[in-house]
mmCIF file of C-alpha atoms in Angstrom:
data_model
loop_
_atom_site.group_PDB
_atom_site.id
_atom_site.type_symbol
_atom_site.label_atom_id
_atom_site.label_comp_id
_atom_site.label_asym_id
_atom_site.label_seq_id
_atom_site.Cartn_x
_atom_site.Cartn_y
_atom_site.Cartn_z
ATOM 1 C CA ASP Y 1 13.625 -0.688 9.687
ATOM 2 C CA ILE Y 2 10.521 -2.241 11.449
ATOM 3 C CA GLN Y 3 9.545 -5.603 9.925
ATOM 4 C CA MET Y 4 6.057 -7.151 9.747
ATOM 5 C CA THR Y 5 5.354 -10.684 9.561
ATOM 6 C CA GLN Y 6 2.260 -12.181 8.582
ATOM 7 C CA SER Y 7 0.976 -15.640 9.202
ATOM 8 C CA PRO Y 8 -0.253 -17.681 7.650
ATOM 9 C CA SER Y 9 1.094 -16.839 4.223
ATOM 10 C CA SER Y 10 -2.303 -18.597 2.549
ATOM 11 C CA LEU Y 11 -5.266 -20.387 3.967
ATOM 12 C CA SER Y 12 -8.290 -22.207 2.674
ATOM 13 C CA ALA Y 13 -11.550 -22.038 4.454
ATOM 14 C CA SER Y 14 -15.454 -22.591 3.798
ATOM 15 C CA VAL Y 15 -18.133 -20.213 3.242
ATOM 16 C CA GLY Y 16 -19.183 -19.059 6.670
ATOM 17 C CA ASP Y 17 -15.876 -19.965 8.505
ATOM 18 C CA ARG Y 18 -14.237 -17.737 10.880
ATOM 19 C CA VAL Y 19 -11.012 -16.761 9.358
ATOM 20 C CA THR Y 20 -8.220 -15.058 11.420
ATOM 21 C CA ILE Y 21 -4.845 -13.483 10.122
ATOM 22 C CA THR Y 22 -1.980 -12.487 12.455
ATOM 23 C CA CYS Y 23 0.382 -9.842 11.985
ATOM 24 C CA GLN Y 24 3.570 -9.229 14.384
ATOM 25 C CA ALA Y 25 5.922 -6.222 14.345
ATOM 26 C CA SER Y 26 9.511 -6.478 14.973
ATOM 27 C CA GLN Y 27 9.054 -3.726 17.675
ATOM 28 C CA ASP Y 28 6.455 -1.935 19.610
ATOM 29 C CA ILE Y 29 4.302 0.062 17.058
ATOM 30 C CA GLY Y 30 1.285 0.878 19.500
ATOM 31 C CA LYS Y 31 -1.784 0.715 17.428
ATOM 32 C CA TYR Y 32 -0.217 2.104 14.287
ATOM 33 C CA LEU Y 33 -1.290 -0.298 12.002
ATOM 34 C CA ASN Y 34 -3.740 -0.654 8.906
ATOM 35 C CA TRP Y 35 -5.081 -3.515 7.056
ATOM 36 C CA TYR Y 36 -5.771 -3.685 3.181
ATOM 37 C CA GLN Y 37 -7.366 -6.329 0.830
ATOM 38 C CA GLN Y 38 -6.220 -6.949 -2.501
ATOM 39 C CA LYS Y 39 -8.025 -8.559 -5.471
ATOM 40 C CA PRO Y 40 -6.345 -9.876 -8.423
ATOM 41 C CA GLY Y 41 -5.366 -7.129 -10.861
ATOM 42 C CA LYS Y 42 -6.722 -4.620 -8.444
ATOM 43 C CA ALA Y 43 -5.102 -1.795 -6.460
ATOM 44 C CA PRO Y 44 -5.316 -2.283 -2.367
ATOM 45 C CA LYS Y 45 -8.270 -1.327 -0.497
ATOM 46 C CA LEU Y 46 -8.283 0.120 2.872
ATOM 47 C CA LEU Y 47 -10.542 -2.158 5.402
ATOM 48 C CA ILE Y 48 -9.021 -1.155 9.035
ATOM 49 C CA TYR Y 49 -7.173 1.492 10.314
ATOM 50 C CA GLY Y 50 -5.510 2.300 13.565
ATOM 51 C CA ALA Y 51 -5.428 -1.458 14.472
ATOM 52 C CA ASP Y 52 -9.059 -1.685 15.043
ATOM 53 C CA TYR Y 53 -11.290 0.985 13.468
ATOM 54 C CA LEU Y 54 -13.528 -0.203 10.414
ATOM 55 C CA GLU Y 55 -13.048 2.085 7.398
ATOM 56 C CA LYS Y 56 -16.656 3.425 6.055
ATOM 57 C CA GLY Y 57 -18.603 0.832 3.875
ATOM 58 C CA VAL Y 58 -16.494 -2.105 4.852
ATOM 59 C CA PRO Y 59 -18.684 -5.237 5.957
ATOM 60 C CA SER Y 60 -18.954 -5.610 9.915
ATOM 61 C CA ARG Y 61 -17.749 -9.078 9.523
ATOM 62 C CA VAL Y 62 -14.199 -7.844 9.123
ATOM 63 C CA SER Y 63 -12.534 -6.509 12.291
ATOM 64 C CA GLY Y 64 -9.123 -5.842 13.925
ATOM 65 C CA SER Y 65 -7.435 -5.773 16.997
ATOM 66 C CA GLY Y 66 -4.061 -5.656 18.914
ATOM 67 C CA SER Y 67 -1.447 -3.471 20.041
ATOM 68 C CA ALA Y 68 2.153 -3.139 20.483
ATOM 69 C CA THR Y 69 3.904 -6.347 18.528
ATOM 70 C CA ASP Y 70 0.803 -8.571 17.902
ATOM 71 C CA PHE Y 71 -2.221 -7.914 15.758
ATOM 72 C CA THR Y 72 -4.903 -9.809 14.281
ATOM 73 C CA PHE Y 73 -7.435 -9.402 11.353
ATOM 74 C CA THR Y 74 -10.726 -11.438 11.452
ATOM 75 C CA ILE Y 75 -13.343 -12.197 9.213
ATOM 76 C CA SER Y 76 -16.374 -13.594 11.320
ATOM 77 C CA SER Y 77 -18.003 -15.335 8.354
ATOM 78 C CA LEU Y 78 -16.077 -15.868 5.279
ATOM 79 C CA GLN Y 79 -18.008 -14.971 1.983
ATOM 80 C CA PRO Y 80 -17.052 -15.585 -1.658
ATOM 81 C CA GLU Y 81 -16.369 -12.121 -2.321
ATOM 82 C CA ASP Y 82 -13.487 -12.085 0.578
ATOM 83 C CA VAL Y 83 -11.185 -14.331 -1.802
ATOM 84 C CA ALA Y 84 -8.127 -11.736 -1.857
ATOM 85 C CA THR Y 85 -4.914 -11.281 -0.393
ATOM 86 C CA TYR Y 86 -4.548 -9.193 2.871
ATOM 87 C CA TYR Y 87 -1.798 -7.016 3.961
ATOM 88 C CA CYS Y 88 -0.867 -5.237 7.294
ATOM 89 C CA GLN Y 89 0.967 -2.170 7.154
ATOM 90 C CA GLN Y 90 2.623 -0.137 10.089
ATOM 91 C CA TYR Y 91 2.905 3.558 10.140
ATOM 92 C CA HIS Y 92 4.901 3.873 13.416
ATOM 93 C CA THR Y 93 8.126 4.579 11.478
ATOM 94 C CA LEU Y 94 8.365 5.423 7.932
ATOM 95 C CA ARG Y 95 5.916 2.446 6.521
ATOM 96 C CA THR Y 96 6.088 -1.288 5.880
ATOM 97 C CA PHE Y 97 3.758 -3.902 4.789
ATOM 98 C CA GLY Y 98 3.493 -7.568 5.785
ATOM 99 C CA GLN Y 99 4.193 -10.186 3.104
ATOM 100 C CA GLY Y 100 0.630 -10.755 2.549
ATOM 101 C CA THR Y 101 -1.960 -13.701 3.284
ATOM 102 C CA LYS Y 102 -3.854 -15.061 0.345
ATOM 103 C CA VAL Y 103 -7.192 -16.505 1.209
ATOM 104 C CA HIS Y 104 -9.281 -18.980 -0.729
ATOM 105 C CA ILE Y 105 -12.418 -20.797 -0.330
ATOM 106 C CA LYS Y 106 -12.420 -24.456 0.018
ATOM 107 C CA GLN L 1 -14.717 11.869 -7.256
ATOM 108 C CA VAL L 2 -11.644 11.747 -5.363
ATOM 109 C CA GLN L 3 -8.933 9.675 -7.825
ATOM 110 C CA LEU L 4 -5.521 9.088 -8.690
ATOM 111 C CA VAL L 5 -4.906 8.468 -12.137
ATOM 112 C CA GLN L 6 -1.387 6.984 -13.346
ATOM 113 C CA SER L 7 0.439 7.029 -16.646
ATOM 114 C CA GLY L 8 0.386 3.812 -18.925
ATOM 115 C CA ALA L 9 2.541 0.930 -19.305
ATOM 116 C CA GLU L 10 6.042 1.082 -20.186
ATOM 117 C CA VAL L 11 8.624 -1.237 -21.625
ATOM 118 C CA LYS L 12 12.115 -0.366 -21.132
ATOM 119 C CA PRO L 13 15.689 -1.747 -21.640
ATOM 120 C CA PRO L 14 17.834 -2.426 -18.839
ATOM 121 C CA GLY L 15 19.703 0.505 -18.107
ATOM 122 C CA ALA L 16 17.011 2.905 -18.910
ATOM 123 C CA SER L 17 15.094 5.221 -16.841
ATOM 124 C CA VAL L 18 11.124 5.562 -16.649
ATOM 125 C CA LYS L 19 9.236 8.305 -15.140
ATOM 126 C CA VAL L 20 5.583 7.179 -13.746
ATOM 127 C CA SER L 21 2.851 10.040 -13.237
ATOM 128 C CA CYS L 22 0.207 10.067 -10.763
ATOM 129 C CA LYS L 23 -2.616 12.733 -11.069
ATOM 130 C CA ALA L 24 -4.587 13.969 -8.504
ATOM 131 C CA SER L 25 -8.218 15.268 -8.945
ATOM 132 C CA GLU L 26 -11.194 16.323 -6.631
ATOM 133 C CA TYR L 27 -9.168 17.141 -3.686
ATOM 134 C CA ILE L 28 -6.655 19.553 -2.572
ATOM 135 C CA PHE L 29 -3.325 18.263 -3.682
ATOM 136 C CA THR L 30 -1.080 19.708 -1.066
ATOM 137 C CA ASP L 31 -3.166 18.569 1.840
ATOM 138 C CA TYR L 32 -1.887 14.819 1.459
ATOM 139 C CA TYR L 33 1.082 12.921 1.525
ATOM 140 C CA VAL L 34 1.597 10.871 -1.822
ATOM 141 C CA HIS L 35 3.091 7.307 -1.168
ATOM 142 C CA TRP L 36 4.520 4.951 -4.012
ATOM 143 C CA VAL L 37 4.214 1.163 -3.692
ATOM 144 C CA ARG L 38 5.943 -1.387 -5.881
ATOM 145 C CA GLN L 39 4.657 -4.833 -6.566
ATOM 146 C CA ALA L 40 6.565 -7.329 -8.319
ATOM 147 C CA PRO L 41 4.877 -9.916 -10.357
ATOM 148 C CA GLY L 42 3.167 -12.508 -8.026
ATOM 149 C CA GLN L 43 4.698 -10.766 -4.938
ATOM 150 C CA GLY L 44 3.688 -8.580 -2.012
ATOM 151 C CA LEU L 45 3.193 -4.761 -1.779
ATOM 152 C CA GLU L 46 6.564 -2.830 -1.091
ATOM 153 C CA TRP L 47 6.431 0.575 0.363
ATOM 154 C CA MET L 48 9.170 2.712 -1.782
ATOM 155 C CA GLY L 49 8.692 6.268 -0.087
ATOM 156 C CA TRP L 50 6.389 9.138 0.092
ATOM 157 C CA ILE L 51 6.721 12.967 -0.908
ATOM 158 C CA ASP L 52 5.144 15.703 1.193
ATOM 159 C CA PRO L 53 3.190 17.827 -1.310
ATOM 160 C CA THR L 54 3.553 20.974 0.829
ATOM 161 C CA ASN L 55 7.289 21.217 0.395
ATOM 162 C CA GLY L 56 7.979 18.492 -2.081
ATOM 163 C CA ALA L 57 10.510 16.646 0.550
ATOM 164 C CA PRO L 58 10.557 13.196 -0.269
ATOM 165 C CA GLU L 59 11.325 10.168 2.047
ATOM 166 C CA TYR L 60 12.511 7.122 0.700
ATOM 167 C CA ALA L 61 12.762 3.490 2.067
ATOM 168 C CA GLN L 62 16.238 2.600 2.583
ATOM 169 C CA LYS L 63 16.274 -0.263 -0.234
ATOM 170 C CA PHE L 64 15.209 2.522 -3.174
ATOM 171 C CA GLN L 65 17.605 5.463 -1.697
ATOM 172 C CA GLY L 66 19.802 6.359 -4.827
ATOM 173 C CA ALA L 67 17.473 4.177 -7.386
ATOM 174 C CA VAL L 68 14.428 6.212 -7.394
ATOM 175 C CA THR L 69 13.443 10.082 -7.241
ATOM 176 C CA MET L 70 9.924 11.357 -6.331
ATOM 177 C CA THR L 71 8.859 14.811 -7.342
ATOM 178 C CA MET L 72 5.882 16.628 -7.971
ATOM 179 C CA ASP L 73 4.143 19.585 -9.923
ATOM 180 C CA THR L 74 1.616 21.055 -7.681
ATOM 181 C CA SER L 75 0.347 23.228 -10.682
ATOM 182 C CA ILE L 76 -1.093 20.129 -12.014
ATOM 183 C CA SER L 77 -1.740 18.004 -8.876
ATOM 184 C CA THR L 78 0.933 15.654 -10.153
ATOM 185 C CA ALA L 79 3.120 13.427 -8.383
ATOM 186 C CA TYR L 80 5.964 11.560 -10.167
ATOM 187 C CA LEU L 81 8.241 8.567 -9.753
ATOM 188 C CA GLU L 82 11.424 8.260 -11.654
ATOM 189 C CA LEU L 83 13.659 4.816 -11.773
ATOM 190 C CA THR L 84 17.046 4.995 -13.071
ATOM 191 C CA ARG L 85 19.430 2.475 -14.361
ATOM 192 C CA LEU L 86 16.765 -0.165 -14.633
ATOM 193 C CA LYS L 87 17.259 -3.785 -13.789
ATOM 194 C CA SER L 88 14.940 -6.935 -14.672
ATOM 195 C CA ASP L 89 13.880 -6.986 -11.194
ATOM 196 C CA ASP L 90 12.375 -3.560 -11.572
ATOM 197 C CA THR L 91 9.666 -5.068 -13.486
ATOM 198 C CA ALA L 92 6.314 -4.363 -11.389
ATOM 199 C CA VAL L 93 3.465 -2.531 -10.900
ATOM 200 C CA TYR L 94 4.198 0.778 -9.428
ATOM 201 C CA TYR L 95 1.066 2.194 -7.428
ATOM 202 C CA CYS L 96 0.560 5.601 -5.913
ATOM 203 C CA ALA L 97 -1.636 6.284 -2.918
ATOM 204 C CA ARG L 98 -2.855 9.092 -0.981
ATOM 205 C CA GLU L 99 -2.251 9.189 2.944
ATOM 206 C CA ASP L 100 -5.244 10.822 4.707
ATOM 207 C CA PRO L 101 -5.128 12.243 8.462
ATOM 208 C CA ARG L 102 -5.525 8.578 10.008
ATOM 209 C CA PHE L 103 -2.180 7.483 8.217
ATOM 210 C CA SER L 104 -4.116 5.395 5.899
ATOM 211 C CA MET L 105 -3.752 5.100 2.148
ATOM 212 C CA ASP L 106 -7.241 5.659 1.456
ATOM 213 C CA VAL L 107 -7.319 6.469 -2.307
ATOM 214 C CA TRP L 108 -4.942 4.525 -4.680
ATOM 215 C CA GLY L 109 -4.152 4.914 -8.446
ATOM 216 C CA GLN L 110 -4.851 2.274 -10.870
ATOM 217 C CA GLY L 111 -1.205 1.025 -11.129
ATOM 218 C CA SER L 112 1.541 1.678 -13.797
ATOM 219 C CA THR L 113 2.992 -1.612 -15.112
ATOM 220 C CA VAL L 114 6.867 -1.248 -15.947
ATOM 221 C CA ILE L 115 8.294 -3.957 -17.892
ATOM 222 C CA VAL L 116 12.313 -4.135 -18.200
ATOM 223 C CA SER L 117 13.373 -6.087 -21.104
ATOM 224 C CA SER L 118 15.998 -6.199 -23.569
#
């Protein structure tokens, strides 16, 4: 099975800060990676597909990058509505989610 | 609009079975895989498996093989997840999600809560 390791598990940042989350795959997955946002009590929402493609309607302050085993998710200027948990998910072989990164406002 | 509507909350005793449904609307059901994802209280997302609606073939995560069954009824555009021999650690919210041609889960159900308690 492919394991996905996210870091950090949680972070606290101020409004306007740049926030970066990393996701590491246990083997080369090319660019077969998606990112989701989940707010409390809600279903996840797709933000990024194919490692770096922004889903329609998602603010341009959100971006993704990376390939092979190392991936990054970035919010360029954190907003209050970005408080959520973020998950990476590989689709190279079956499907696996990372353990999540909880983002708070400082 | 395109949506997946799941069945309501269930409370079951240990050892029982439960069947969760996921009804699709406003899209061609057989065009998209349906995935099931589990979220235990306070925990992250855990992929359980998918069902291919063109032929009803499921694919399960190794952890769930033998413990769950995924089926569907294309006549009513509904996918099902059955869990048997329930244990307390099966207490979770179970989500269904549609996978689009980009291999992204672009539409999610609202989640079905299953509580296993005596």
